[in-house]
Tab-separated table of N, CA and C and ligand atoms in Angstrom:
chain	number	residue	atom	x	y	z
A	1	MET	N	54.532	155.413	100.711
A	1	MET	CA	53.843	154.266	100.000
A	1	MET	C	54.857	153.095	99.924
A	2	ASN	N	54.086	152.033	99.720
A	2	ASN	CA	55.246	150.773	99.634
A	2	ASN	C	55.208	150.479	98.285
A	3	SER	N	56.372	150.622	97.779
A	3	SER	CA	56.511	150.539	96.302
A	3	SER	C	56.642	148.820	95.955
A	4	MET	N	57.137	148.253	96.720
A	4	MET	CA	57.360	146.788	96.590
A	4	MET	C	55.834	145.911	96.302
A	5	ALA	N	54.844	146.524	97.126
A	5	ALA	CA	53.728	146.010	97.136
A	5	ALA	C	52.849	146.598	95.784
A	6	THR	N	53.116	147.565	95.278
A	6	THR	CA	52.041	148.088	94.124
A	6	THR	C	52.884	147.815	92.891
A	7	LYS	N	54.041	148.094	92.525
A	7	LYS	CA	54.572	148.084	91.439
A	7	LYS	C	55.281	146.786	91.054
A	8	SER	N	55.019	146.410	89.734
A	8	SER	CA	55.686	145.404	89.210
A	8	SER	C	57.325	145.677	88.846
A	9	PRO	N	58.254	144.910	88.863
A	9	PRO	CA	59.660	145.312	88.377
A	9	PRO	C	59.839	145.791	87.162
A	10	LYS	N	60.486	146.702	86.552
A	10	LYS	CA	60.866	147.226	85.393
A	10	LYS	C	62.014	146.412	84.661
A	11	VAL	N	62.670	145.747	85.410
A	11	VAL	CA	63.979	144.984	84.942
A	11	VAL	C	63.559	143.527	85.181
A	12	PRO	N	63.952	142.791	84.311
A	12	PRO	CA	63.673	141.388	84.749
A	12	PRO	C	64.514	140.695	85.901
A	13	ALA	N	64.097	139.835	86.813
A	13	ALA	CA	64.984	139.212	87.877
A	13	ALA	C	66.106	138.687	87.320
A	14	PRO	N	67.269	138.962	87.708
A	14	PRO	CA	68.728	138.195	87.126
A	14	PRO	C	68.338	136.487	87.387
A	15	ALA	N	69.291	136.191	86.594
A	15	ALA	CA	68.885	134.523	86.622
A	15	ALA	C	69.223	134.156	87.779
A	16	LYS	N	68.743	133.029	88.339
A	16	LYS	CA	69.169	132.320	89.557
A	16	LYS	C	70.378	131.587	89.422
A	17	LEU	N	71.296	131.705	90.431
A	17	LEU	CA	72.564	131.124	90.510
A	17	LEU	C	72.311	129.562	90.674
A	18	PRO	N	73.193	128.740	90.251
A	18	PRO	CA	73.012	127.421	90.267
A	18	PRO	C	73.074	127.094	91.879
A	19	LEU	N	72.150	126.047	92.169
A	19	LEU	CA	71.983	125.624	93.605
A	19	LEU	C	73.405	125.321	94.180
A	20	ALA	N	74.422	124.493	93.733
A	20	ALA	CA	75.520	124.158	94.305
A	20	ALA	C	76.471	125.182	94.448
A	21	GLN	N	76.258	126.331	93.897
A	21	GLN	CA	77.229	127.283	93.926
A	21	GLN	C	76.976	128.457	95.219
A	22	PRO	N	78.036	128.340	96.108
A	22	PRO	CA	77.722	128.936	97.253
A	22	PRO	C	77.466	130.607	96.802
A	23	LEU	N	76.557	131.286	97.493
A	23	LEU	CA	76.468	132.791	97.045
A	23	LEU	C	77.771	133.668	97.472
A	24	LYS	N	78.524	133.041	98.762
A	24	LYS	CA	79.309	133.815	99.259
A	24	LYS	C	80.410	132.868	99.623
A	25	PRO	N	81.485	132.527	98.689
A	25	PRO	CA	82.435	131.533	98.989
A	25	PRO	C	83.396	132.235	100.210
A	26	GLU	N	83.661	131.025	101.119
A	26	GLU	CA	84.804	131.586	102.099
A	26	GLU	C	85.966	131.514	101.700
A	27	GLY	N	86.556	132.600	101.361
A	27	GLY	CA	87.964	132.332	100.801
A	27	GLY	C	88.102	131.934	99.199
A	28	PRO	N	89.527	131.906	98.912
A	28	PRO	CA	89.619	131.445	97.574
A	28	PRO	C	89.396	130.121	97.175
A	29	ASN	N	89.381	129.296	98.347
A	29	ASN	CA	89.172	127.849	98.132
A	29	ASN	C	87.637	127.349	98.115
A	30	GLY	N	86.765	128.337	98.544
A	30	GLY	CA	85.640	127.681	98.930
A	30	GLY	C	85.715	127.290	100.381
A	31	GLY	N	84.361	127.127	100.905
A	31	GLY	CA	84.263	126.534	102.273
A	31	GLY	C	84.958	125.507	102.736
A	32	ASP	N	84.977	124.320	102.125
A	32	ASP	CA	85.416	123.101	102.829
A	32	ASP	C	86.645	122.646	102.104
A	33	SER	N	87.481	123.437	101.489
A	33	SER	CA	88.772	123.314	100.874
A	33	SER	C	89.789	122.938	101.799
A	34	VAL	N	90.802	121.816	101.268
A	34	VAL	CA	91.880	121.752	102.096
A	34	VAL	C	93.075	122.158	101.215
A	35	VAL	N	93.881	123.106	102.238
A	35	VAL	CA	95.090	123.740	101.281
A	35	VAL	C	96.133	122.879	101.773
A	36	LEU	N	96.965	122.592	100.639
A	36	LEU	CA	98.250	121.897	100.654
A	36	LEU	C	99.274	122.912	100.707
A	37	GLU	N	100.431	122.742	101.595
A	37	GLU	CA	101.598	123.749	101.597
A	37	GLU	C	102.365	123.083	100.964
A	38	ARG	N	103.137	123.767	100.172
A	38	ARG	CA	104.418	123.163	99.656
A	38	ARG	C	105.435	123.112	100.552
A	39	ARG	N	105.994	121.756	100.453
A	39	ARG	CA	107.205	121.485	101.456
A	39	ARG	C	108.456	121.009	100.673
A	40	THR	N	109.527	121.256	101.316
A	40	THR	CA	110.959	120.604	100.705
A	40	THR	C	110.871	119.103	100.759
A	41	GLN	N	111.058	118.493	99.607
A	41	GLN	CA	110.972	117.141	99.649
A	41	GLN	C	112.076	116.221	100.633
A	42	LYS	N	111.552	115.335	101.462
A	42	LYS	CA	112.057	114.655	102.457
A	42	LYS	C	112.653	113.324	101.940
A	43	VAL	N	112.129	112.796	101.290
A	43	VAL	CA	112.517	111.362	100.632
A	43	VAL	C	113.605	111.251	99.461
A	44	LYS	N	114.713	110.989	99.755
A	44	LYS	CA	115.531	110.971	98.614
A	44	LYS	C	115.902	109.795	98.080
A	45	PRO	N	116.123	109.197	96.932
A	45	PRO	CA	116.586	108.066	96.529
A	45	PRO	C	117.712	107.524	97.070
A	46	PRO	N	117.774	106.308	97.200
A	46	PRO	CA	119.060	105.687	98.040
A	46	PRO	C	120.295	106.061	97.203
A	47	GLN	N	121.487	106.087	97.851
A	47	GLN	CA	122.878	106.195	97.308
A	47	GLN	C	122.977	104.872	96.682
A	48	MET	N	123.208	104.876	95.532
A	48	MET	CA	123.648	103.900	94.761
A	48	MET	C	125.223	103.517	94.538
A	49	TYR	N	125.787	102.288	94.067
A	49	TYR	CA	127.090	102.081	94.170
A	49	TYR	C	127.389	101.308	93.030
A	50	GLN	N	128.610	101.790	92.236
A	50	GLN	CA	129.121	101.107	91.119
A	50	GLN	C	130.139	100.524	91.404
A	51	VAL	N	130.035	99.097	91.024
A	51	VAL	CA	130.980	98.125	91.134
A	51	VAL	C	132.043	98.101	89.927
A	52	VAL	N	133.454	98.276	90.148
A	52	VAL	CA	134.408	98.671	89.267
A	52	VAL	C	135.555	97.633	89.206
A	53	LEU	N	135.837	97.059	88.134
A	53	LEU	CA	137.175	96.189	88.111
A	53	LEU	C	138.333	96.942	87.747
A	54	LEU	N	139.481	96.804	88.128
A	54	LEU	CA	140.792	97.425	88.078
A	54	LEU	C	141.515	96.504	87.051
A	55	ASN	N	142.238	97.164	86.158
A	55	ASN	CA	143.309	96.412	85.484
A	55	ASN	C	144.545	95.757	86.135
A	56	ASP	N	145.164	94.949	85.675
A	56	ASP	CA	146.623	94.498	86.142
A	56	ASP	C	146.971	93.841	84.999
A	57	ASP	N	148.290	93.409	85.383
A	57	ASP	CA	149.184	92.599	84.174
A	57	ASP	C	149.176	91.146	84.134
A	58	TYR	N	148.094	90.521	85.006
A	58	TYR	CA	148.272	89.102	85.228
A	58	TYR	C	146.958	88.274	84.843
A	59	THR	N	145.961	88.872	85.251
A	59	THR	CA	144.454	88.323	85.217
A	59	THR	C	144.342	88.064	83.672
A	60	PRO	N	144.122	86.622	83.421
A	60	PRO	CA	143.760	86.796	81.816
A	60	PRO	C	142.499	87.405	81.362
A	61	MET	N	142.627	87.953	80.203
A	61	MET	CA	141.423	88.454	79.764
A	61	MET	C	139.962	87.659	79.568
A	62	GLU	N	140.479	86.511	79.496
A	62	GLU	CA	139.352	85.427	79.240
A	62	GLU	C	138.650	85.466	80.436
A	63	PHE	N	139.487	85.443	81.533
A	63	PHE	CA	138.727	84.976	82.996
A	63	PHE	C	137.954	86.398	83.345
A	64	VAL	N	138.472	87.542	82.989
A	64	VAL	CA	137.632	88.811	83.252
A	64	VAL	C	136.450	88.696	82.476
A	65	VAL	N	136.310	88.300	81.259
A	65	VAL	CA	135.263	88.388	80.288
A	65	VAL	C	134.168	87.396	81.014
A	66	VAL	N	134.730	86.250	81.340
A	66	VAL	CA	133.498	85.247	82.143
A	66	VAL	C	133.183	85.827	83.320
A	67	VAL	N	134.078	86.536	84.062
A	67	VAL	CA	133.447	87.212	85.379
A	67	VAL	C	132.363	88.411	85.393
A	68	ILE	N	132.666	89.055	84.173
A	68	ILE	CA	131.721	90.004	83.997
A	68	ILE	C	130.367	89.383	83.353
A	69	GLN	N	130.439	88.225	82.668
A	69	GLN	CA	129.305	87.504	82.008
A	69	GLN	C	128.535	86.971	83.376
A	70	GLU	N	129.430	86.245	84.108
A	70	GLU	CA	128.538	85.518	85.284
A	70	GLU	C	128.029	86.247	86.453
A	71	PHE	N	128.825	87.362	86.710
A	71	PHE	CA	128.592	88.078	88.146
A	71	PHE	C	127.507	89.562	87.671
A	72	PHE	N	127.643	89.957	86.525
A	72	PHE	CA	127.039	91.067	85.893
A	72	PHE	C	126.137	91.008	84.865
A	73	ASN	N	125.870	89.546	84.434
A	73	ASN	CA	124.793	89.274	83.685
A	73	ASN	C	124.953	89.767	82.259
A	74	LYS	N	126.097	90.043	81.906
A	74	LYS	CA	126.473	90.811	80.517
A	74	LYS	C	126.463	89.714	79.586
A	75	ASP	N	125.957	89.864	78.349
A	75	ASP	CA	126.379	88.940	76.983
A	75	ASP	C	127.923	89.059	76.838
A	76	ARG	N	128.211	88.000	76.029
A	76	ARG	CA	129.854	88.028	75.857
A	76	ARG	C	130.306	89.336	75.040
A	77	GLU	N	129.608	89.999	73.988
A	77	GLU	CA	129.990	90.966	73.466
A	77	GLU	C	130.156	91.980	74.429
A	78	THR	N	129.295	92.306	75.159
A	78	THR	CA	129.168	93.353	76.086
A	78	THR	C	130.370	93.237	77.207
A	79	ALA	N	130.431	92.102	77.720
A	79	ALA	CA	131.458	91.561	78.663
A	79	ALA	C	133.051	91.968	78.003
A	80	THR	N	133.085	91.575	76.686
A	80	THR	CA	134.252	91.744	76.245
A	80	THR	C	134.573	93.213	76.155
A	81	GLN	N	133.548	94.124	75.490
A	81	GLN	CA	133.958	95.633	75.597
A	81	GLN	C	134.350	96.123	77.025
A	82	ILE	N	133.632	95.774	77.932
A	82	ILE	CA	133.971	96.068	79.081
A	82	ILE	C	135.244	95.676	79.710
A	83	MET	N	135.839	94.454	79.420
A	83	MET	CA	137.127	94.074	79.825
A	83	MET	C	138.026	94.714	78.962
A	84	LEU	N	137.850	95.324	77.878
A	84	LEU	CA	139.053	95.882	76.707
A	84	LEU	C	139.084	97.332	77.309
A	85	LYS	N	137.909	97.869	77.722
A	85	LYS	CA	137.767	99.250	78.394
A	85	LYS	C	138.600	99.166	79.556
A	86	ILE	N	138.484	98.475	80.647
A	86	ILE	CA	139.298	98.169	81.700
A	86	ILE	C	140.756	98.141	81.425
A	87	HIS	N	141.281	97.273	80.385
A	87	HIS	CA	142.536	96.846	79.805
A	87	HIS	C	143.191	98.183	79.663
A	88	LEU	N	142.403	99.137	78.917
A	88	LEU	CA	143.098	100.234	78.077
A	88	LEU	C	143.253	101.423	79.163
A	89	ASP	N	141.872	101.615	80.015
A	89	ASP	CA	141.803	102.829	80.555
A	89	ASP	C	142.375	102.645	82.343
A	90	GLY	N	142.375	101.470	82.594
A	90	GLY	CA	143.110	101.219	83.865
A	90	GLY	C	141.748	100.473	84.957
A	91	LYS	N	140.647	101.150	84.382
A	91	LYS	CA	139.439	100.404	85.207
A	91	LYS	C	138.003	100.792	84.293
A	92	GLY	N	136.949	99.927	84.965
A	92	GLY	CA	135.777	100.251	84.189
A	92	GLY	C	134.526	99.833	85.034
A	93	VAL	N	133.499	100.567	84.941
A	93	VAL	CA	132.139	99.667	85.676
A	93	VAL	C	131.479	98.798	85.004
A	94	CYS	N	131.427	97.797	85.837
A	94	CYS	CA	130.659	96.698	85.355
A	94	CYS	C	129.017	96.578	85.791
A	95	GLY	N	128.563	97.385	86.631
A	95	GLY	CA	127.035	97.725	86.966
A	95	GLY	C	127.064	98.378	88.427
A	96	VAL	N	125.669	99.124	88.443
A	96	VAL	CA	125.346	99.922	89.588
A	96	VAL	C	124.152	99.287	90.600
A	97	PHE	N	124.548	99.231	91.729
A	97	PHE	CA	123.753	98.517	92.588
A	97	PHE	C	123.213	99.161	93.975
A	98	SER	N	122.285	98.607	94.781
A	98	SER	CA	122.532	99.046	96.082
A	98	SER	C	123.619	98.826	96.971
A	99	LYS	N	123.956	99.316	98.081
A	99	LYS	CA	125.048	99.186	98.777
A	99	LYS	C	125.484	97.752	99.148
A	100	ASP	N	124.468	96.962	99.829
A	100	ASP	CA	124.367	95.692	100.049
A	100	ASP	C	124.680	94.752	98.617
A	101	VAL	N	124.069	94.924	97.588
A	101	VAL	CA	124.647	94.189	96.694
A	101	VAL	C	125.602	94.614	95.890
A	102	ALA	N	126.161	95.814	96.045
A	102	ALA	CA	127.239	95.959	95.473
A	102	ALA	C	128.745	95.238	96.207
A	103	ALA	N	128.398	95.299	97.600
A	103	ALA	CA	129.096	94.537	98.428
A	103	ALA	C	129.369	93.092	98.444
A	104	THR	N	128.106	92.502	97.963
A	104	THR	CA	128.089	91.225	97.705
A	104	THR	C	128.832	90.839	96.345
A	105	LYS	N	128.648	91.665	95.322
A	105	LYS	CA	129.348	91.363	93.893
A	105	LYS	C	130.931	91.418	94.158
A	106	VAL	N	131.458	92.540	95.005
A	106	VAL	CA	132.706	92.622	95.011
A	106	VAL	C	133.184	91.230	95.864
A	107	ASP	N	132.535	90.838	96.962
A	107	ASP	CA	133.142	89.612	97.489
A	107	ASP	C	132.959	88.427	96.547
A	108	GLN	N	132.161	88.326	95.886
A	108	GLN	CA	131.714	87.167	94.844
A	108	GLN	C	132.969	87.243	93.816
A	109	VAL	N	133.171	88.438	93.190
A	109	VAL	CA	134.380	88.553	92.185
A	109	VAL	C	135.742	88.273	92.924
A	110	THR	N	135.889	88.865	94.140
A	110	THR	CA	137.227	88.510	94.673
A	110	THR	C	137.332	87.032	95.000
A	111	GLU	N	136.269	86.568	95.568
A	111	GLU	CA	136.709	85.027	95.936
A	111	GLU	C	136.789	84.108	94.565
A	112	ALA	N	136.048	84.339	93.802
A	112	ALA	CA	136.255	83.742	92.339
A	112	ALA	C	137.784	83.819	91.877
A	113	SER	N	138.229	84.922	91.921
A	113	SER	CA	139.567	85.519	91.574
A	113	SER	C	140.633	84.716	92.169
A	114	ARG	N	140.460	84.822	93.425
A	114	ARG	CA	141.384	84.023	94.549
A	114	ARG	C	141.639	82.558	94.325
A	115	LYS	N	140.366	81.972	94.309
A	115	LYS	CA	140.251	80.747	93.946
A	115	LYS	C	140.939	80.298	92.750
A	116	ASN	N	141.096	81.097	91.833
A	116	ASN	CA	141.521	80.618	90.378
A	116	ASN	C	143.160	81.337	90.223
A	117	GLY	N	143.305	81.805	91.466
A	117	GLY	CA	145.023	82.386	91.319
A	117	GLY	C	145.073	83.708	90.754
A	118	HIS	N	144.096	84.513	90.528
A	118	HIS	CA	144.377	85.691	89.916
A	118	HIS	C	144.172	86.941	90.868
A	119	PRO	N	145.032	87.658	90.585
A	119	PRO	CA	145.238	89.187	91.503
A	119	PRO	C	144.056	90.108	91.319
A	120	LEU	N	143.071	89.685	90.272
A	120	LEU	CA	142.208	90.997	89.884
A	120	LEU	C	141.426	91.460	90.951
A	121	GLN	N	141.382	93.090	90.957
A	121	GLN	CA	140.792	93.858	92.172
A	121	GLN	C	139.497	94.196	91.460
A	122	CYS	N	138.599	94.339	92.496
A	122	CYS	CA	137.128	94.323	92.471
A	122	CYS	C	136.678	95.639	93.601
A	123	VAL	N	136.262	96.613	93.415
A	123	VAL	CA	136.090	97.600	94.285
A	123	VAL	C	134.388	98.115	93.965
A	124	SER	N	133.874	98.693	95.084
A	124	SER	CA	132.527	99.554	94.663
A	124	SER	C	132.929	100.966	95.426
A	125	GLU	N	132.138	101.934	94.612
A	125	GLU	CA	132.235	103.329	94.872
A	125	GLU	C	130.837	103.735	94.786
A	126	PRO	N	130.506	104.926	95.753
A	126	PRO	CA	129.278	105.599	95.554
A	126	PRO	C	129.123	106.258	94.212
A	127	VAL	N	127.975	106.259	93.489
A	127	VAL	CA	127.972	107.008	92.248
A	127	VAL	C	127.539	108.555	92.368
A	128	GLU	N	128.440	109.120	91.942
A	128	GLU	CA	128.260	110.610	92.234
A	128	GLU	C	127.230	111.136	91.393
A	129	LEU	N	126.614	111.926	92.056
A	129	LEU	CA	125.107	112.676	91.617
A	129	LEU	C	125.188	113.535	90.575
B	1	TYC	N1	145.335	93.457	81.446
B	1	TYC	C1	145.200	92.170	81.511
B	1	TYC	C2	145.981	91.502	80.604
B	1	TYC	O1	146.413	91.774	79.465
B	1	TYC	C3	143.624	91.762	81.033
B	1	TYC	C4	142.800	92.499	82.344
B	1	TYC	C5	141.597	93.053	81.994
B	1	TYC	C6	143.091	92.289	83.769
B	1	TYC	C7	140.716	93.521	82.667
B	1	TYC	C8	142.131	92.768	84.569
B	1	TYC	O2	140.337	93.998	85.015
B	1	TYC	C9	141.037	93.379	84.108
B	1	TYC	N2	146.173	90.096	80.307
């Protein structure tokens, strides 16, 4: 006897699944998903360089303040604070730049200092991470 043909179901049919949802997803991401693997990061930020002025006994304070204002775009108050820090500690950072820009700052400061007869020393050094 064919029960399907003669009997009506005793339990209601389950609610139909939404059409968009596959009945049998292929794996945890479904059928058409792209799986991204985690990789170690390859792109690092570029090494930056701090431009440092060194103290000496001969360069006038006023000249150093003007140099810091002109070449490192500091206002007079900030430039004065940096100059005094150099005077007291022996050295001080005037700015942080890419390698090429830092080298240009060193050249500009050194040239201006020699032209004016001052022994002011300016160097660049890689910023520690
Ligand atoms: N020590 C110098 C003076 O007493 C001033 C000075 C400050 C020089 C900073 C260099 O980088 C310097 N005249």
